[in-house]
Tab-separated table of C-alpha atoms (C1' of nucleotides) in Angstrom:
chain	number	residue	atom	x	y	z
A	1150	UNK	CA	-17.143	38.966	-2.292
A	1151	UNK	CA	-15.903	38.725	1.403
A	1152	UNK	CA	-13.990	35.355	0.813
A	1153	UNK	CA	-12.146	36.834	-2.028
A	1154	UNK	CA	-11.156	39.995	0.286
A	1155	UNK	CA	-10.242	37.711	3.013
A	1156	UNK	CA	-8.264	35.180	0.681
A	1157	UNK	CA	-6.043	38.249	-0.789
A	1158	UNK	CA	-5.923	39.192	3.004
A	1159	UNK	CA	-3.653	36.115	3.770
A	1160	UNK	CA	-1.178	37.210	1.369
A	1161	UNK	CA	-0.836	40.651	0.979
A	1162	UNK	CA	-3.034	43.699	2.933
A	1163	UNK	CA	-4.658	46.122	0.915
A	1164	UNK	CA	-6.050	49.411	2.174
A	1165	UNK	CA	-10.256	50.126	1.704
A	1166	UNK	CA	-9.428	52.422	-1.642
A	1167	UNK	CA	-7.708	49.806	-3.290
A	1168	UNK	CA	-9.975	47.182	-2.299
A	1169	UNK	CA	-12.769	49.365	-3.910
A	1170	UNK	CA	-11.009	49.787	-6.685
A	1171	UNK	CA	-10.639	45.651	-7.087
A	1172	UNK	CA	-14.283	45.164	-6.182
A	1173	UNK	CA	-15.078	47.666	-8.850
A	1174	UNK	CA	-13.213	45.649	-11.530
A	1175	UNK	CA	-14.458	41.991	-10.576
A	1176	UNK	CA	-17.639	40.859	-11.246
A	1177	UNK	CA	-19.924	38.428	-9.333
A	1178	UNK	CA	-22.166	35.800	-11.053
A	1179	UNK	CA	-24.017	33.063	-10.246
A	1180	UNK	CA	-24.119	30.003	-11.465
A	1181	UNK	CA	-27.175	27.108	-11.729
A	1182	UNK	CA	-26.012	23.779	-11.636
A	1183	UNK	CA	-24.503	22.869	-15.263
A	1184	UNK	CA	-24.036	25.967	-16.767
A	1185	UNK	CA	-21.247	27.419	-18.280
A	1186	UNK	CA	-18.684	30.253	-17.325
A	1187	UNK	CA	-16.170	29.493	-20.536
A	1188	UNK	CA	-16.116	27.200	-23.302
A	1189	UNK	CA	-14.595	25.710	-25.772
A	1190	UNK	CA	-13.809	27.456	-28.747
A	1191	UNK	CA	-14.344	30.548	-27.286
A	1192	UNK	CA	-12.310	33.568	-25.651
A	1193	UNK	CA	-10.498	32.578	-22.684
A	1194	UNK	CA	-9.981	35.805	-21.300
A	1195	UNK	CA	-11.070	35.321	-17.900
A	1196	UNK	CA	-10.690	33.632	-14.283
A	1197	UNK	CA	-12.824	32.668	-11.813
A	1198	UNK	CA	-12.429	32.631	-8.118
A	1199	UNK	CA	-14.906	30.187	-6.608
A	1200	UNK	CA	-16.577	32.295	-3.418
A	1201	UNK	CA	-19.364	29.180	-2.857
A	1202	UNK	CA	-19.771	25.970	-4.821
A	1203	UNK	CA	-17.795	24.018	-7.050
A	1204	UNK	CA	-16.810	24.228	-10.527
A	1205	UNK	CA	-14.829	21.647	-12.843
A	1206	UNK	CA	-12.863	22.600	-15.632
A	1207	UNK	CA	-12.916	19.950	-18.176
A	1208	UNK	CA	-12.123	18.785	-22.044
A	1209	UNK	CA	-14.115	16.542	-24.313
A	1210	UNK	CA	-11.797	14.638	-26.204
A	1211	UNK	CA	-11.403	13.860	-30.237
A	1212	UNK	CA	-13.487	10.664	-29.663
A	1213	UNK	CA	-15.949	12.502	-27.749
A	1214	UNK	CA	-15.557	11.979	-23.967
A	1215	UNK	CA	-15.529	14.703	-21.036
A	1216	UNK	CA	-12.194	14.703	-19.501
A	1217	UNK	CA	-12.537	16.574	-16.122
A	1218	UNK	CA	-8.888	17.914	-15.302
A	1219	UNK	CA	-9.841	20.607	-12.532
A	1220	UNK	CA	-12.292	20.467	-9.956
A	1221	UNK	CA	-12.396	23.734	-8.200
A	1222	UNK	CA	-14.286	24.251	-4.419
A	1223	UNK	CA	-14.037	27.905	-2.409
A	1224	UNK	CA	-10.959	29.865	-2.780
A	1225	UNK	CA	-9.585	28.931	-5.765
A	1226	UNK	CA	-9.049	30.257	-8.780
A	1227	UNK	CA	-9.030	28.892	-12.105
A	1228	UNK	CA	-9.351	29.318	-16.408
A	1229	UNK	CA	-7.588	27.600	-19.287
A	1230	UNK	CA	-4.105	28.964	-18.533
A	1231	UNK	CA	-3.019	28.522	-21.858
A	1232	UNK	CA	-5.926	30.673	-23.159
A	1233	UNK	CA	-5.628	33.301	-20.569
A	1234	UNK	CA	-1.497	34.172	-21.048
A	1235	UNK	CA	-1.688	34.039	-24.673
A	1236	UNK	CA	-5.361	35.525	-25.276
A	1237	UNK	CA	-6.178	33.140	-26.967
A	1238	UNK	CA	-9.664	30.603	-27.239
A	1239	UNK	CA	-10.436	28.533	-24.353
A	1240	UNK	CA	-9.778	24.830	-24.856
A	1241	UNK	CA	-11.690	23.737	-21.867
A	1242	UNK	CA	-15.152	24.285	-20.407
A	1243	UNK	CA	-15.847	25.736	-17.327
A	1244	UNK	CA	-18.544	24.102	-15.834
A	1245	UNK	CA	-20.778	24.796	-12.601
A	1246	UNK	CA	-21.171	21.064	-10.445
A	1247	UNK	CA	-23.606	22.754	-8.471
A	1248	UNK	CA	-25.503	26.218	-8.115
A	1249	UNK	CA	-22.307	28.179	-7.243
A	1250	UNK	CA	-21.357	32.550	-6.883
A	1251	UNK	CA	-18.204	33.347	-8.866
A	1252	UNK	CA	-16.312	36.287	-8.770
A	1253	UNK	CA	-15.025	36.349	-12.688
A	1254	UNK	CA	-12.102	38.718	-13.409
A	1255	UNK	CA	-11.328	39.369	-17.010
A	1256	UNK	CA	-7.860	39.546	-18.279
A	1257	UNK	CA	-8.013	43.428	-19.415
A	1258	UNK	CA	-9.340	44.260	-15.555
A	1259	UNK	CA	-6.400	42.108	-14.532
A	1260	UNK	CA	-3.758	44.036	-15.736
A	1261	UNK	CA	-5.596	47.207	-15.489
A	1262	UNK	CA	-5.554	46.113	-11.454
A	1263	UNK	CA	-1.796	44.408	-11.601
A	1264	UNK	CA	-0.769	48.230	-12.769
A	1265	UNK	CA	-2.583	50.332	-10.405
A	1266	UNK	CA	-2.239	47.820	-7.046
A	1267	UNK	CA	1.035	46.562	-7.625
A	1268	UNK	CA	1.007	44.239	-4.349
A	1269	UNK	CA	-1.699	42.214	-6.394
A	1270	UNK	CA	1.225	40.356	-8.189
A	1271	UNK	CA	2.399	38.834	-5.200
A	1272	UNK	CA	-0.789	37.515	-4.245
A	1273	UNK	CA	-1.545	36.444	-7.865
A	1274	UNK	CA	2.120	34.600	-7.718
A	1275	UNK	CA	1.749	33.014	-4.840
A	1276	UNK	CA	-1.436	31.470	-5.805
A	1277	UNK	CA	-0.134	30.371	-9.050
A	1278	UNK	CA	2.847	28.807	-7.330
A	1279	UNK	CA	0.693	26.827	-5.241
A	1280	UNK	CA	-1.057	26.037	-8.752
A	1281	UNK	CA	1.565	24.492	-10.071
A	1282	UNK	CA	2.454	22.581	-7.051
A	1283	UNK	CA	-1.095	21.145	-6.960
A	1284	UNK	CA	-0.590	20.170	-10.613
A	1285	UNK	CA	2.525	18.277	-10.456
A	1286	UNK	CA	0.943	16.453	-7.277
A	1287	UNK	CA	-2.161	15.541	-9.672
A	1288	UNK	CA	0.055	14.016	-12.178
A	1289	UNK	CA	2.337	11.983	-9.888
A	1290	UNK	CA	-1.055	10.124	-8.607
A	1291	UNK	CA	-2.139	9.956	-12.627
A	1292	UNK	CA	1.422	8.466	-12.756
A	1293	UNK	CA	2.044	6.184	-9.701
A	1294	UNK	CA	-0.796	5.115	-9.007
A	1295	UNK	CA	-3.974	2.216	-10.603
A	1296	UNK	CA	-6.935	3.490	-11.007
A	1297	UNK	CA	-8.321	1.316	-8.004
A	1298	UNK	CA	-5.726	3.024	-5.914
A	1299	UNK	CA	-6.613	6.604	-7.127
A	1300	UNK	CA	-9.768	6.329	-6.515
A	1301	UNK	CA	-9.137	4.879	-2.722
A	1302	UNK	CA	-6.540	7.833	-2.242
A	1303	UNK	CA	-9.218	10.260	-3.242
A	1304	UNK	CA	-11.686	8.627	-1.263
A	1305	UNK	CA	-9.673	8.682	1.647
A	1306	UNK	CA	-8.456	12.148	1.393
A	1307	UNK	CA	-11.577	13.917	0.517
A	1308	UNK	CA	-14.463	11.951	1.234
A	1309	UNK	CA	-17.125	14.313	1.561
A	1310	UNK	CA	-16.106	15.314	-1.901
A	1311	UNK	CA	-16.570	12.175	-3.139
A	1312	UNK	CA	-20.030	12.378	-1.827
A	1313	UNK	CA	-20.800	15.995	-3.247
A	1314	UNK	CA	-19.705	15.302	-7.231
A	1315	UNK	CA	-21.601	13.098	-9.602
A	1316	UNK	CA	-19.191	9.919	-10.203
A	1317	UNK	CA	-19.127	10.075	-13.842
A	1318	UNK	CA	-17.189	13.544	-13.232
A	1319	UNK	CA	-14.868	11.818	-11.042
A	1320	UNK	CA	-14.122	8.763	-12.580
A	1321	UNK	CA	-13.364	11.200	-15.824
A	1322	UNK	CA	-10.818	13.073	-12.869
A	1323	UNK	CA	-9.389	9.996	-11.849
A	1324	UNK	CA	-8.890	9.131	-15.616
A	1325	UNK	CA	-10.961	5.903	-15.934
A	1326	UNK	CA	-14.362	5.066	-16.973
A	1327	UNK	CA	-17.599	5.698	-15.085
A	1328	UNK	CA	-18.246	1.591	-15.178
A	1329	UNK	CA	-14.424	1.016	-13.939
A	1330	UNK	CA	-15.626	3.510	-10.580
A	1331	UNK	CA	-18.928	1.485	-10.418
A	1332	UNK	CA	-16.941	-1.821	-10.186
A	1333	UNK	CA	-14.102	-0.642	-7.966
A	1334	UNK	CA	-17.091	0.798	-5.710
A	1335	UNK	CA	-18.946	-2.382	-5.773
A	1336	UNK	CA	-15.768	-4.543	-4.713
A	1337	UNK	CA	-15.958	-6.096	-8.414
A	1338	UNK	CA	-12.520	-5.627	-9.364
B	764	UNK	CA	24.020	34.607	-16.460
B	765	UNK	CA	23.466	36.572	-19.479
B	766	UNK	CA	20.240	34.308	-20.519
B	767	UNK	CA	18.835	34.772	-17.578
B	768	UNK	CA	18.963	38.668	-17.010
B	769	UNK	CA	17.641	38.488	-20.888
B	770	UNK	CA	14.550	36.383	-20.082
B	771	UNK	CA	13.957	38.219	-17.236
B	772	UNK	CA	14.505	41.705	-19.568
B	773	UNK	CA	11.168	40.224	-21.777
B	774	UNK	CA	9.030	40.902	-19.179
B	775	UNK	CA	10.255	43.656	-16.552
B	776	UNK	CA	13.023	45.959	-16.735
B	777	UNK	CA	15.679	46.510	-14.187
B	778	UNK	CA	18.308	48.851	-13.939
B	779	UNK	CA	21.844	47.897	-13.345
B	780	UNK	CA	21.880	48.139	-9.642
B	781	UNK	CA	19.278	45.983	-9.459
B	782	UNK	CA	20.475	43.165	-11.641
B	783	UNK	CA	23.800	43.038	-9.165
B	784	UNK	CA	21.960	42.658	-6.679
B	785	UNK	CA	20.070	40.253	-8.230
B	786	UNK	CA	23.412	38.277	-9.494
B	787	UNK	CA	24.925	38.482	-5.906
B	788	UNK	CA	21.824	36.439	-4.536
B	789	UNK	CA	21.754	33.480	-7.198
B	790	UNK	CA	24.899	31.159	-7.827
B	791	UNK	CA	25.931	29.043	-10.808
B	792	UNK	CA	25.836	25.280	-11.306
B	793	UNK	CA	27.416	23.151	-13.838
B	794	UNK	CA	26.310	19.538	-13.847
B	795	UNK	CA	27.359	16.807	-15.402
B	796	UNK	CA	25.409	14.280	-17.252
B	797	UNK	CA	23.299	12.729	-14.538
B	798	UNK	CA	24.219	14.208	-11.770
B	799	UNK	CA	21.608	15.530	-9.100
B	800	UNK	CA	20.576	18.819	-8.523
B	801	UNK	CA	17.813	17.670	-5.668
B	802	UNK	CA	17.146	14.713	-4.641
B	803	UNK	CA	13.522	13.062	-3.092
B	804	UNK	CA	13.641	13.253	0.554
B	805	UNK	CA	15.946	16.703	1.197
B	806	UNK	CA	15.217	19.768	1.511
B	807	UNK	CA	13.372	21.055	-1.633
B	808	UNK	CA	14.546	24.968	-1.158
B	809	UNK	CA	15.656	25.756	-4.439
B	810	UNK	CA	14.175	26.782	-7.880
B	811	UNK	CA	16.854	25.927	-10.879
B	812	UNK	CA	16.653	27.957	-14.647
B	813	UNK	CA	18.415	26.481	-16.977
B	814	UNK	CA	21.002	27.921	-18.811
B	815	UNK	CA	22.045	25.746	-21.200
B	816	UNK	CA	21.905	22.046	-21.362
B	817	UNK	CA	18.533	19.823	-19.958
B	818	UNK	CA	17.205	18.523	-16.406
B	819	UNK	CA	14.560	16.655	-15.581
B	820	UNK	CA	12.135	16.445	-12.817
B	821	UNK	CA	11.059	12.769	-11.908
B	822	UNK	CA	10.038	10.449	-8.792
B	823	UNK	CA	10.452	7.143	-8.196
B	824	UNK	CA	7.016	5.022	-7.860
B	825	UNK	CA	6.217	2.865	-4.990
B	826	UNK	CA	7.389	-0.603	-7.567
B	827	UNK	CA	10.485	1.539	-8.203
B	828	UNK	CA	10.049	3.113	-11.582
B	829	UNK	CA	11.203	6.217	-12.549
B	830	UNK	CA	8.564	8.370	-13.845
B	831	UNK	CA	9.718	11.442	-15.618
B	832	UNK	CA	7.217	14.507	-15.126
B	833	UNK	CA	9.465	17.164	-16.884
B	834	UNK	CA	12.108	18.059	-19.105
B	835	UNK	CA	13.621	21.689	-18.895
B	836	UNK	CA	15.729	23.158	-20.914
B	837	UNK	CA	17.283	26.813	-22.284
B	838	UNK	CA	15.191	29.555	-20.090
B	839	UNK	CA	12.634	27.653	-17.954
B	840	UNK	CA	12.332	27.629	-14.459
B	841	UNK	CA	11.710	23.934	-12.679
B	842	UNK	CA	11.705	22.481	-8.831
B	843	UNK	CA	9.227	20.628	-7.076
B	844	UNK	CA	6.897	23.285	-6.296
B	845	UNK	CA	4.898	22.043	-3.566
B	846	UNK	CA	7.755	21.583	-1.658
B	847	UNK	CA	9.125	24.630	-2.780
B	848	UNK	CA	6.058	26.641	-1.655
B	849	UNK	CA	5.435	24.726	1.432
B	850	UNK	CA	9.318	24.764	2.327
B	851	UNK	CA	9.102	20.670	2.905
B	852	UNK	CA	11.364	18.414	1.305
B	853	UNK	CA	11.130	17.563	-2.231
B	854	UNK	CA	9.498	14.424	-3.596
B	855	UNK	CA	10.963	14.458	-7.079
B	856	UNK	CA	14.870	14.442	-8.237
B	857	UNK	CA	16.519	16.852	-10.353
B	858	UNK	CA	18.913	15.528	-12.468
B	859	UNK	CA	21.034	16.587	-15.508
B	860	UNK	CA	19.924	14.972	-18.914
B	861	UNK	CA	23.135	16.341	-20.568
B	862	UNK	CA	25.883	18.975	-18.980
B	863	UNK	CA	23.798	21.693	-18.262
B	864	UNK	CA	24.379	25.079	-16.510
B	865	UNK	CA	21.971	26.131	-14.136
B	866	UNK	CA	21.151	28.877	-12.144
B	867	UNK	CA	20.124	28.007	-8.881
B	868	UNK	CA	17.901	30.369	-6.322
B	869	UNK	CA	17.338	29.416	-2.525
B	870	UNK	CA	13.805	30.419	-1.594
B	871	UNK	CA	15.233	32.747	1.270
B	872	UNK	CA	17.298	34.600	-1.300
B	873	UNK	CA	14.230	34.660	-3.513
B	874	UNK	CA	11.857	36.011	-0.850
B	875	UNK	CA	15.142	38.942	-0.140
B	876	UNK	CA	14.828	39.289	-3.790
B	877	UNK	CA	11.571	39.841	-3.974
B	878	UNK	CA	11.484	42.526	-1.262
B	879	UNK	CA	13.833	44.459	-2.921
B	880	UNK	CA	12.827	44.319	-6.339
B	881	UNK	CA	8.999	44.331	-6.157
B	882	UNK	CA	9.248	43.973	-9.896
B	883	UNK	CA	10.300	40.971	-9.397
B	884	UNK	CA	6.614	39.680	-8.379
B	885	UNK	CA	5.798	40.334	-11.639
B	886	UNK	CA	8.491	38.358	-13.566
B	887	UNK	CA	7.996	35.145	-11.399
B	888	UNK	CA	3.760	35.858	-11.756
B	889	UNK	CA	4.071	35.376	-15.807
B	890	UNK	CA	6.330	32.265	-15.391
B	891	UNK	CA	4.171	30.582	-12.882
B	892	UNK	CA	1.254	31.602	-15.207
B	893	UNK	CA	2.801	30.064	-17.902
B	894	UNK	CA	3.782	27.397	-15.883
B	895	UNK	CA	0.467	26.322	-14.784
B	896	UNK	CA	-0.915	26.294	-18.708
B	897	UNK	CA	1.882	24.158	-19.346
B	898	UNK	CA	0.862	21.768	-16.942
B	899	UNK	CA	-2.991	21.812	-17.926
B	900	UNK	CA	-1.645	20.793	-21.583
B	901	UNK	CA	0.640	18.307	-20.559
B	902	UNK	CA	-2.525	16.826	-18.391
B	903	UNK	CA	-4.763	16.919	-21.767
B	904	UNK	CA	-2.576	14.996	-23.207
B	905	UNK	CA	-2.031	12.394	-21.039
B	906	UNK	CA	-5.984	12.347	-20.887
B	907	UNK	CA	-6.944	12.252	-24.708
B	908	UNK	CA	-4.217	10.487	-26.855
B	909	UNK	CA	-3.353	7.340	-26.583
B	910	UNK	CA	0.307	6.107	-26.129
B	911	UNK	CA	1.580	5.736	-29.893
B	912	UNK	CA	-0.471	9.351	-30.600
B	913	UNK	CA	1.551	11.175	-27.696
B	914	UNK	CA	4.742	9.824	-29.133
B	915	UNK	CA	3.899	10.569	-32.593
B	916	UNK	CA	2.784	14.215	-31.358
B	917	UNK	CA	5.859	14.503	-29.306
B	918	UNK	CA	8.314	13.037	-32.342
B	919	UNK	CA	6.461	15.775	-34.861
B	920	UNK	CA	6.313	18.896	-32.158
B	921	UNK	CA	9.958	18.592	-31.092
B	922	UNK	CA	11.658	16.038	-33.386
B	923	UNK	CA	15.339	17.258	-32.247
B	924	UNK	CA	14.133	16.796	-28.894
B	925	UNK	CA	13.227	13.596	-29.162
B	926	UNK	CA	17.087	12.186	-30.159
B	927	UNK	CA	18.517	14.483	-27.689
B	928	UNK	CA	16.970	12.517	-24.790
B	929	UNK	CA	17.504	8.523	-23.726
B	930	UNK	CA	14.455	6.435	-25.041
B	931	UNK	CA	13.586	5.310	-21.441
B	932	UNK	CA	13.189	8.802	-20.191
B	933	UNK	CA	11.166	9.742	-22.821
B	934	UNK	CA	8.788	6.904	-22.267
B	935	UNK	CA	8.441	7.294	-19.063
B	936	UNK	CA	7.999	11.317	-19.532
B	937	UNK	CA	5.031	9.662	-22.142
B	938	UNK	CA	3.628	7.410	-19.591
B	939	UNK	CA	4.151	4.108	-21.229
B	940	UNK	CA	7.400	1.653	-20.974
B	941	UNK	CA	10.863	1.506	-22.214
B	942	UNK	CA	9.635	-1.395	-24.158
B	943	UNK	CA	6.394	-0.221	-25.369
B	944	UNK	CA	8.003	3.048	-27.356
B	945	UNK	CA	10.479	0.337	-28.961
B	946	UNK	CA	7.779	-1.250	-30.417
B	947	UNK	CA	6.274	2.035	-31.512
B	948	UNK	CA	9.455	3.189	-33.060
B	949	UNK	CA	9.342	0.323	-35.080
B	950	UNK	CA	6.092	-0.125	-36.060
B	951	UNK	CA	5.258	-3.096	-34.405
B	952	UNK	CA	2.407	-1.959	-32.960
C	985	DT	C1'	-46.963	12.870	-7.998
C	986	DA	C1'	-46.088	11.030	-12.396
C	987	DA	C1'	-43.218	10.977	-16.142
C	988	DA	C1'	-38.873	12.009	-18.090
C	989	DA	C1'	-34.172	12.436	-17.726
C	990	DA	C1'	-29.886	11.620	-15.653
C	991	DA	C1'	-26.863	8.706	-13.211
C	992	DC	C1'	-25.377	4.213	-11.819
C	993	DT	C1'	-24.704	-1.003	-12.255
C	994	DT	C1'	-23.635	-5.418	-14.332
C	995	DG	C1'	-21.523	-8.935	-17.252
C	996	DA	C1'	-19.251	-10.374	-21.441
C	997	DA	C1'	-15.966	-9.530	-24.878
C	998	DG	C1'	-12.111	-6.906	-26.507
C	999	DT	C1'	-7.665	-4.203	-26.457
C	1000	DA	C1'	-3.830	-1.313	-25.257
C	1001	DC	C1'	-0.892	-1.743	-22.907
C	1002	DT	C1'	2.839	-4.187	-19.145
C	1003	DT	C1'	6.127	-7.512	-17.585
C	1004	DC	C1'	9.672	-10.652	-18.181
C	1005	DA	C1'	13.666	-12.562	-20.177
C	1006	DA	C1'	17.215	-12.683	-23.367
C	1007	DG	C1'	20.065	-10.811	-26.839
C	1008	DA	C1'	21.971	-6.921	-29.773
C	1009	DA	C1'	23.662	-2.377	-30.341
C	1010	DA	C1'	25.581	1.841	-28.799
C	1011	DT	C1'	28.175	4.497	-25.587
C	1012	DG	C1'	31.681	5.538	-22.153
C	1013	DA	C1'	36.005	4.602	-19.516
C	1014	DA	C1'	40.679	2.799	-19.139
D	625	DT	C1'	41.285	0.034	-28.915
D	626	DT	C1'	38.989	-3.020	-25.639
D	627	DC	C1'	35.983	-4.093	-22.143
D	628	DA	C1'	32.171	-2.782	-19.246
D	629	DT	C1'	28.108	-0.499	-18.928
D	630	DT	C1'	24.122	1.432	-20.523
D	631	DT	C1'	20.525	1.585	-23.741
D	632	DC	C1'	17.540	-0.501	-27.126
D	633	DT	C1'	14.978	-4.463	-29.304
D	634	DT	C1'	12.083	-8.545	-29.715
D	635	DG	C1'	8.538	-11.951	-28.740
D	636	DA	C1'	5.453	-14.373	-25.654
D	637	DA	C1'	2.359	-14.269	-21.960
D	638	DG	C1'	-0.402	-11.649	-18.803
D	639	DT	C1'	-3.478	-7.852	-16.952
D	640	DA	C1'	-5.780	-3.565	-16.073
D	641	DC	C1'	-8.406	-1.581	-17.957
D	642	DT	C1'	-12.338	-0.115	-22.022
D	643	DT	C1'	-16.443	-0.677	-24.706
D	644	DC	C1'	-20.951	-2.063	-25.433
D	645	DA	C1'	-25.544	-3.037	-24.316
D	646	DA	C1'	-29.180	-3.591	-21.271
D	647	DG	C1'	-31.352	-2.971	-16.990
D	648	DT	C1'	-31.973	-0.424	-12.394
D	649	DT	C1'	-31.971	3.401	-9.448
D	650	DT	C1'	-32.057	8.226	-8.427
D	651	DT	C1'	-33.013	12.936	-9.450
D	652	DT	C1'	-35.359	16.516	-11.835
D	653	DT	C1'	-39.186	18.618	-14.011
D	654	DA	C1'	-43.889	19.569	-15.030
DNA sequence: TAAAAAACTTGAAGTACTTCAAGAAATGAA
DNA sequence: TTCATTTCTTGAAGTACTTCAAGTTTTTTA
């Protein structure tokens, strides 16, 4: 739980009570590649801070496809948003890439924390401010840009991430189909 | 200002010093049909809430469209975010869709704000938080309906919305052409 | 280490859009 | 009210993708 300590650390300084009394509200799980923290249908009540791995957050659509919107590495959080501020069912699935340890807050622990350790608002605004930034960047590149150029810009950005997720996920990120990716890679397009 | 000390009253509750304090810190805009609030390439300082009337949030693509991300109207919060967190300059304009009154906050009188009204954090936590679900649903459907479904879904959600804006801007907000949501419209498609 | 499962590739055919160009209708300004 | 400007419509041609189906490669499991 160190990385979440230290990520809370940047933004606001809690003293060793209150940073017992977080750890004693969050728990820590870990997840084998592929298996599920939230899904679909069910309560959304929860977030997940990513201490090692990756997760994806991700949709499968009325005809039946996986639409990955999120992909989330160390030191973020993230849930269905929706879910979580109105308590109600997840729309998504929360989805381990790989084996990852996740430190999984539930909404009632949340506020139980927001009341007692009032400086934890300001970290959890901050982080959701930089949320929504990151959002409205993802859907200026979903707007502005082909899918061959997406794809490039992601490459060149994070190309060790490229590497590290199966492509299927990404070209369902990128919003285009796994054979599109397998053409663009292959120089086909 | 009355709307906004109201929305702000749903979720924390000041007392009267604080909300002239508060009111001494944030000034009032009226705009005129199309003018700009921010433009891409200044200084992207400012968060707007709208008190009556409707912006929008768009960018210009690299062939020169416009591409509408938001619309805002009575009681919600909008800027570029990412600049606004990372005090750069904005990538997006903010421009009247109708005359609109706005409240407008610099970040340096929000961060004074926020020291002295620590309740503050709290109020700006749940918008962001409801900001960012926002965003994940506008993603899913961008993701899972095709063009005519997201107008039909749009046209059936917020049908008064619909005539209030220009057909172009709603397109674009939609993701497909001026031309294309003609066509729609008139079942030519 | 073999077999099974998952992920990736390829080409051919189809489709949901875009772009362009021109005209018509609605709105705003003098 | 009139003219200028902005917005909307229409059709024809083009294109950036998708879908399908089959084969190949890689990874996982026993």
């Amino acid at each position: 739980m160190q990385n979440l300590l230290e990520h809370i650390d940047k933004f606001v300084s809690l003293d060793e009570s209150e940073k017992e009394l977080l750890l004693s509200r969050i728990s820590y799980v870990e997840a084998r590649k592929k298996q599920f923290l939230l899904e679909a249908g069910k309560p959304g009540y929860k977030l997940f801070f990513v201490l090692k791995g990756c997760l994806r957050l991700y949709l499968i659509t009325p005809k039946g496809n996986e639409q990955t919107h999120q992909f989330v590495i160390e030191n973020w959080w993230m849930t269905d948003y929706l879910a979580f501020h109105n308590d109600s069912v997840s729309g998504f699935y929360v989805q381990a890439v790989e084996r990852s340890e996740v430190a999984v807050l539930q909404k009632s622990d949340m506020d139980f924390l927001l009341e007692k350790i009032p400086k934890l608002e300001r970290y959890f605004r901050l982080c959701y401010q930089k949320a929504v930034g990151a959002a409205q960047k993802r859907i200026s590149y979903l707007f502005s840009l082909s899918a061959e150029e997406r794809f490039h810009n992601m490459n060149d950005k994070f190309p060790e991430f490229v590497q590290r997720v199966p492509q299927y996920m990404l070209a369902s990120y990128l919003d285009f189909s796994a054979e599109f990716l397998s053409k663009i890679r292959a120089g086909k397009v």
